[in-house]
CSV table of C-alpha atoms in Angstrom, one decimal:
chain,number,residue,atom,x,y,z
A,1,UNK,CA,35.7,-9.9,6.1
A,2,UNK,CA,36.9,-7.3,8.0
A,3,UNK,CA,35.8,-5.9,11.3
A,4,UNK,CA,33.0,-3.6,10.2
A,5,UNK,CA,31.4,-5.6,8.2
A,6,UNK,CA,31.0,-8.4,10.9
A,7,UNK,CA,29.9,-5.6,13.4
A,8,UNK,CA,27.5,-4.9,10.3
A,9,UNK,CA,25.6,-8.5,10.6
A,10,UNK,CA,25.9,-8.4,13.7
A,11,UNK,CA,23.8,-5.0,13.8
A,12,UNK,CA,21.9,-7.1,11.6
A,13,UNK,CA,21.1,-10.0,14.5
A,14,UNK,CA,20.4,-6.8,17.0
A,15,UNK,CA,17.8,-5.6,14.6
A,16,UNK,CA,16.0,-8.7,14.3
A,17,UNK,CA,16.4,-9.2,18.3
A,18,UNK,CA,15.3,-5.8,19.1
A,19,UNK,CA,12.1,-6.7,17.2
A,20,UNK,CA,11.3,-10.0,18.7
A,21,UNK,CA,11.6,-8.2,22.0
A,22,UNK,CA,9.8,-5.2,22.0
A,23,UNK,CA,7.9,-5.6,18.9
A,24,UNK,CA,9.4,-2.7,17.0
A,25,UNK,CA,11.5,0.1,16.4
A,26,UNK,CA,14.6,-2.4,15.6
A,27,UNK,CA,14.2,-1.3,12.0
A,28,UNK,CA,14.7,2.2,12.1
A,29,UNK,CA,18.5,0.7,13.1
A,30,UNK,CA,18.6,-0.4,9.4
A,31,UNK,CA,20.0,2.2,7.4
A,32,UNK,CA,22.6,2.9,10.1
A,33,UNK,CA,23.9,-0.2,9.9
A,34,UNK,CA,24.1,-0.8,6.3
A,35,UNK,CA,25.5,2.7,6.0
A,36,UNK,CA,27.8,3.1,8.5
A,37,UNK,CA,28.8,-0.4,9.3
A,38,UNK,CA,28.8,-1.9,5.3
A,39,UNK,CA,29.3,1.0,3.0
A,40,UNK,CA,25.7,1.1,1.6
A,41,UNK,CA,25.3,4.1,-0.4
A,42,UNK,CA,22.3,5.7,1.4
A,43,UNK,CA,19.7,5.7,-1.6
A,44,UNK,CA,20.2,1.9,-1.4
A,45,UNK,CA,20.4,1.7,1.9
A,46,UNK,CA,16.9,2.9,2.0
A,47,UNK,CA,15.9,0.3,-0.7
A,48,UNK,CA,17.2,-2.4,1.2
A,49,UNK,CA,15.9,-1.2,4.2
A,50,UNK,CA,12.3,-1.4,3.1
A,51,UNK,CA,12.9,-4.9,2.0
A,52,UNK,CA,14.3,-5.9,5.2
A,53,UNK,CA,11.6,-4.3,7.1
A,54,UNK,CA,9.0,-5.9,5.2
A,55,UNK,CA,10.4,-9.0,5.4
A,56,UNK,CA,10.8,-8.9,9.2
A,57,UNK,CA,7.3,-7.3,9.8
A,58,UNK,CA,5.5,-10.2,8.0
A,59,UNK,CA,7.2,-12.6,9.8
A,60,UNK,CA,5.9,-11.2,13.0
A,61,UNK,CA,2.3,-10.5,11.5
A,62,UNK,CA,2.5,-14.3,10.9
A,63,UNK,CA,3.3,-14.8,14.1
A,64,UNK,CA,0.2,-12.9,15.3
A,65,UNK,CA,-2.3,-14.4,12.9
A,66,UNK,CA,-2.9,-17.9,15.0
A,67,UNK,CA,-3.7,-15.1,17.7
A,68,UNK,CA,-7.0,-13.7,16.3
A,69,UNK,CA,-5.0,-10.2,16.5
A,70,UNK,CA,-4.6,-8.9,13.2
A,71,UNK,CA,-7.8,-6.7,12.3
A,72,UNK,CA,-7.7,-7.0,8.3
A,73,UNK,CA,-10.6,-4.6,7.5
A,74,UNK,CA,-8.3,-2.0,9.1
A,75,UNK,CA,-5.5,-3.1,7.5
A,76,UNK,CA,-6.7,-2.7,4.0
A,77,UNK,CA,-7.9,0.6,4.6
A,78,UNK,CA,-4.8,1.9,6.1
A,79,UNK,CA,-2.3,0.3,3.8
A,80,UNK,CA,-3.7,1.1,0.6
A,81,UNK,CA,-3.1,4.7,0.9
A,82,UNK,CA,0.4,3.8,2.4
A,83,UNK,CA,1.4,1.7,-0.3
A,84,UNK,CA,0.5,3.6,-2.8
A,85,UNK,CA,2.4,6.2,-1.1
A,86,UNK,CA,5.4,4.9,-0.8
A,87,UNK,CA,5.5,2.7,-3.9
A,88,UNK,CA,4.7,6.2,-5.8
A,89,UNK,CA,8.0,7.4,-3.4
A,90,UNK,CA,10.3,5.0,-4.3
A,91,UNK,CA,9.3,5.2,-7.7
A,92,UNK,CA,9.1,8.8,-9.0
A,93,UNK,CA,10.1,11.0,-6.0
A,94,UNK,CA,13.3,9.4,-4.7
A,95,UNK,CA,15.4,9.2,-8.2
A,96,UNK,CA,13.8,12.9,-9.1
A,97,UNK,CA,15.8,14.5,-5.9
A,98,UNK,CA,18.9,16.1,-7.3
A,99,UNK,CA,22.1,15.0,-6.4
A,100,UNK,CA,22.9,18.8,-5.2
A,101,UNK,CA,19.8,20.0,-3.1
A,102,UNK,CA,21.1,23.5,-2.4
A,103,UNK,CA,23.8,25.0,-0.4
A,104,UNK,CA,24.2,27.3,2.7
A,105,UNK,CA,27.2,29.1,3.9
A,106,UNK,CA,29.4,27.1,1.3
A,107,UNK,CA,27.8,23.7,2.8
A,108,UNK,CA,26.1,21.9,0.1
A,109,UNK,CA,23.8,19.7,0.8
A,110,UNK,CA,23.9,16.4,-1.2
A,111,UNK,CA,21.0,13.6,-2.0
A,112,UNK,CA,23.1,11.4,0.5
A,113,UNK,CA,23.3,14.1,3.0
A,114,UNK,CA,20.0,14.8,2.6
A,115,UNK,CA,18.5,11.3,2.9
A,116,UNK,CA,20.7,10.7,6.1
A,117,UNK,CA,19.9,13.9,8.2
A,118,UNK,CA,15.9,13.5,7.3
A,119,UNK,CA,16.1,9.6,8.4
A,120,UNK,CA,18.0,11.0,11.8
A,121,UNK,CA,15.0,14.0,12.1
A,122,UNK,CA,12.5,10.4,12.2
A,123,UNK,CA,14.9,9.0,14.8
A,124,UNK,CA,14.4,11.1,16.6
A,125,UNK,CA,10.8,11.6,17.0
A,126,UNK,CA,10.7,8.2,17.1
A,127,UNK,CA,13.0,7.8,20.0
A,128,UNK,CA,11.0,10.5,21.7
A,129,UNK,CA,7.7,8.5,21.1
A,130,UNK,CA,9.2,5.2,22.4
A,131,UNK,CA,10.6,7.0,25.6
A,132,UNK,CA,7.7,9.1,26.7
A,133,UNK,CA,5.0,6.5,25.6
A,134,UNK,CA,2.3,6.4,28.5
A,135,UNK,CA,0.8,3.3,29.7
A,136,UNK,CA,-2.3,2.0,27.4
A,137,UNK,CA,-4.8,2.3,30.1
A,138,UNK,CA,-8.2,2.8,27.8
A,139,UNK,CA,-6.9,1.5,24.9
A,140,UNK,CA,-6.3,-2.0,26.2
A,141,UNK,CA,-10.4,-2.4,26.6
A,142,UNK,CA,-12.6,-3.4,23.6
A,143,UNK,CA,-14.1,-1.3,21.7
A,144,UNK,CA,-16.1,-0.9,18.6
A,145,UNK,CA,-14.0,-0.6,15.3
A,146,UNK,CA,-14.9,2.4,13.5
A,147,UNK,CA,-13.6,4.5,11.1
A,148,UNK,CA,-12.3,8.7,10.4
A,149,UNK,CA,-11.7,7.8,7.0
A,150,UNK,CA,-10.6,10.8,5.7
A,151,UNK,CA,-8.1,11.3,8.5
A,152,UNK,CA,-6.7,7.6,7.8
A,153,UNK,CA,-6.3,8.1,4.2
A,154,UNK,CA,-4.4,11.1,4.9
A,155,UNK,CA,-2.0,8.9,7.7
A,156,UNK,CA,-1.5,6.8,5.1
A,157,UNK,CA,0.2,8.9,2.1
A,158,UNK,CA,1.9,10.8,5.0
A,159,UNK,CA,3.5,7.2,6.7
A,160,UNK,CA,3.8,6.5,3.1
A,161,UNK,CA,5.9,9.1,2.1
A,162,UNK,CA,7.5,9.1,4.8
A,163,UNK,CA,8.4,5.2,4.9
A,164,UNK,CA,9.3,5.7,1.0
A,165,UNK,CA,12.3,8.4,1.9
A,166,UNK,CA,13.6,6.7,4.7
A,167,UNK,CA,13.2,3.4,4.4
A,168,UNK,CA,12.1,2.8,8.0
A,169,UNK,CA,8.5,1.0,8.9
A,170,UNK,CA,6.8,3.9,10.5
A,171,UNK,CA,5.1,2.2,13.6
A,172,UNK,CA,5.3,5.2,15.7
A,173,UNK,CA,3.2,7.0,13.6
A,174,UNK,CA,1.1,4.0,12.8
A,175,UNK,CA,0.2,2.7,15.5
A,176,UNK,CA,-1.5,6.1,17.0
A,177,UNK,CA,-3.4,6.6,14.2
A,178,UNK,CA,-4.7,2.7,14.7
A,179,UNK,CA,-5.7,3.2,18.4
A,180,UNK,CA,-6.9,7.2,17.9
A,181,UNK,CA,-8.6,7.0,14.4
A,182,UNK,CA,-10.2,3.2,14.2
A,183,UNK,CA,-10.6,2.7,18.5
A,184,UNK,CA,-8.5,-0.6,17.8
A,185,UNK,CA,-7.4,-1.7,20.9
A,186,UNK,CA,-3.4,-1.5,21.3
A,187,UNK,CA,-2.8,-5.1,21.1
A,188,UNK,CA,-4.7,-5.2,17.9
A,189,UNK,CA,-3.2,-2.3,17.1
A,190,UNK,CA,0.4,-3.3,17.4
A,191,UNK,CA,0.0,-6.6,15.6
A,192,UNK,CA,-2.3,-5.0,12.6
A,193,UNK,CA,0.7,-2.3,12.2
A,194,UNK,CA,2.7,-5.0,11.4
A,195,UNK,CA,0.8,-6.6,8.2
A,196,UNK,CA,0.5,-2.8,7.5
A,197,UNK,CA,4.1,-2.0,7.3
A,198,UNK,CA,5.3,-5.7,5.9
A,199,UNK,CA,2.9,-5.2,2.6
A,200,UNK,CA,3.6,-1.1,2.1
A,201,UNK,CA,7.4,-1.7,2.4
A,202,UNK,CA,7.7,-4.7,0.3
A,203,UNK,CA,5.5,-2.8,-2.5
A,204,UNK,CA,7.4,0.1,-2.4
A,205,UNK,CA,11.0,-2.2,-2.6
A,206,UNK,CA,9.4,-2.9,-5.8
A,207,UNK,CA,9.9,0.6,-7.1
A,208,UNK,CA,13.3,0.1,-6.3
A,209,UNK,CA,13.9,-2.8,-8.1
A,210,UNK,CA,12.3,-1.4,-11.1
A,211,UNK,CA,15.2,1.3,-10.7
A,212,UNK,CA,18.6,-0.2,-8.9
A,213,UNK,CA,20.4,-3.3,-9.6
A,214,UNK,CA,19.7,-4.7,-6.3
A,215,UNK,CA,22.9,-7.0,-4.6
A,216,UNK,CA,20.6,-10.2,-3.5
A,217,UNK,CA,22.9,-12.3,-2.2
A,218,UNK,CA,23.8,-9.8,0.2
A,219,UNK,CA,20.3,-8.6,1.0
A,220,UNK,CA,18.8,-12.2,2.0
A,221,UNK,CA,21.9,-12.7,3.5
A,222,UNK,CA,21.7,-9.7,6.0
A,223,UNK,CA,17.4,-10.5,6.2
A,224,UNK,CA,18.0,-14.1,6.8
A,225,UNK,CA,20.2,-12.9,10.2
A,226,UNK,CA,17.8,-10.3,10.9
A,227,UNK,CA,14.7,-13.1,10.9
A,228,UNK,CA,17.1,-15.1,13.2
A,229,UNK,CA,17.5,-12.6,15.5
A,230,UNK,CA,13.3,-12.3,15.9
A,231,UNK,CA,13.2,-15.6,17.1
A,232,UNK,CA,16.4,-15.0,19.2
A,233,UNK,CA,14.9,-12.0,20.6
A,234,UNK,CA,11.3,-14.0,21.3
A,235,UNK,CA,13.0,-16.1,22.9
A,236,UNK,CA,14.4,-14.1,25.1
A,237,UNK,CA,11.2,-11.9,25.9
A,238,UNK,CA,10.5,-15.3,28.2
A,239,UNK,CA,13.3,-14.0,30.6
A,240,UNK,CA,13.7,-9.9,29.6
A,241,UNK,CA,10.7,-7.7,30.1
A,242,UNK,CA,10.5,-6.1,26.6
A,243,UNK,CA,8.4,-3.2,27.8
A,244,UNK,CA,11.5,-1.6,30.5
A,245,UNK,CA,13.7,-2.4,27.4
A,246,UNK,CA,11.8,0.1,25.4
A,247,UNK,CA,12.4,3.0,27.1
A,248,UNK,CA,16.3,2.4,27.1
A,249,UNK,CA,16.2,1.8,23.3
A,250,UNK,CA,14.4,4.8,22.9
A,251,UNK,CA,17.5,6.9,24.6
A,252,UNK,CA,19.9,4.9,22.4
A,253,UNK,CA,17.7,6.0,19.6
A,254,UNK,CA,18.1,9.3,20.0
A,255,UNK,CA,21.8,9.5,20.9
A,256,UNK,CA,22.2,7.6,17.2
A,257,UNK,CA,20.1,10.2,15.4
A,258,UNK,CA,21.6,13.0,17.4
A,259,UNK,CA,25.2,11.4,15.7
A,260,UNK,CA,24.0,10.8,12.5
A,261,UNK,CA,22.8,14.6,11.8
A,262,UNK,CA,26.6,15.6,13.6
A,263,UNK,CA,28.2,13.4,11.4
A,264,UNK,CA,26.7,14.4,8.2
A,265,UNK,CA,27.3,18.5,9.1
A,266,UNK,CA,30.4,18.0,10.7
């Protein structure tokens, strides 16, 4: 084992700890790591990504449920759009993206190109979300559930899509839409994202195995140390305030996705 691939699991254990601190954003580290760190080829790493990030998320929606937090009726009419989304992504749109997109200047963009410098464009906007998120205020009150239907179906395919090209779990888009378009309050919010994004990225992983041979020894392997390091990093959420953390995993965020889309052009 050489040194990359232990800083790989070990990226794997961060993940996991990154989660059970600040109750997301962990996984959008996923592809980076399995790219960078252990050689995935990026379509995979996208696969494996999903499963990893569905695994993780249930655990922590199980963790919620004892709570009373998860609002189901919201979940189902979120995820159904999403899953359908990204299973219908994984499936059909994914393997139909030409190896050669197009080329400019006499750089040509590849599928693996591609698929890299879109995931760093979400990185970014997701580290922008985590670092200029503003204090709950309203949201933290009760409030009746109710429902913009055609606004969350449309949230849905969109996270879907999104989640299915990537690979990554989409909270910072889903959350919003929870707390904006069915008045959940954000602590309801942030554990009913979770069911949300465990069941629409394990479905969509099943387009992928329908399509890839899938290395599982590896794959529970790098999950398992991932689960680990939720507990590890719930654990330490008794002695590190999560919330300041945020913020300064939102910069790191955005320095990775600024490298990742130098990288690929350069």
């Amino acid at each position: 084992m050489d040194i990359l691939e232990i800083l790989g699991y070990f990226g794997a254990l961060i993940i996991g700890v990154v989660l059970g601190l600040i109750g997301g954003g962990g996984s959008i580290l996923t592809v980076p790591v399995l790219v960078y760190l252990l050689g995935v080829n990026p379509v995979t790493a996208t696969a494996y990504s999903l499963f990893v990030v569905g695994t993780s998320s249930l655990v922590g929606a199980l963790r919620n449920f004892p709570k009373k937090l998860i609002d189901f009726r919201t979940a189902l009419v979120f995820a159904f759009p999403a899953f359908t989304a990204v299973y219908l992504t994984r499936k059909f749109l994914v393997p139909a993206i030409p190896e050669e997109i197009f080329t400019l200047f006499g750089f040509t963009v590849t599928k693996n190109i591609g698929i890299m410098l879109f995931f760093a464009i979400i990185m970014v906007i997701a580290s922008i979300y985590m670092i200029m998120e503003r204090k709950n205020g309203r949201n933290l009150e009760v409030e009746k559930v109710t429902y913009n239907y055609p606004l969350i179906i449309i949230e849905g395919l969109v996270v879907g899509l999104l989640t299915g090209v990537v690979g990554a779990g989409g909270g910072f888009l889903i959350i919003p839409a929870l707390v904006l378009l069915a008045k959940l309050p954000m602590k309801k919010a942030v554990a009913t994202s979770l069911l949300i994004i465990a069941f629409k990225s394990l479905i969509g992983f099943i387009g992928d195995v329908e399509n890839m041979e899938i290395d599982w020894v590896f794959l529970l392997t790098f999950t398992g140390i991932s689960i680990a390091g939720i507990w590890l990093g719930v654990y330490l959420n008794n002695f590190i305030n999560g919330k300041k953390l945020k913020k300064g995993f939102g910069w790191f965020v955005l320095l990775m996705g600024i490298y990742i889309i130098w990288s690929e052009l350069y």
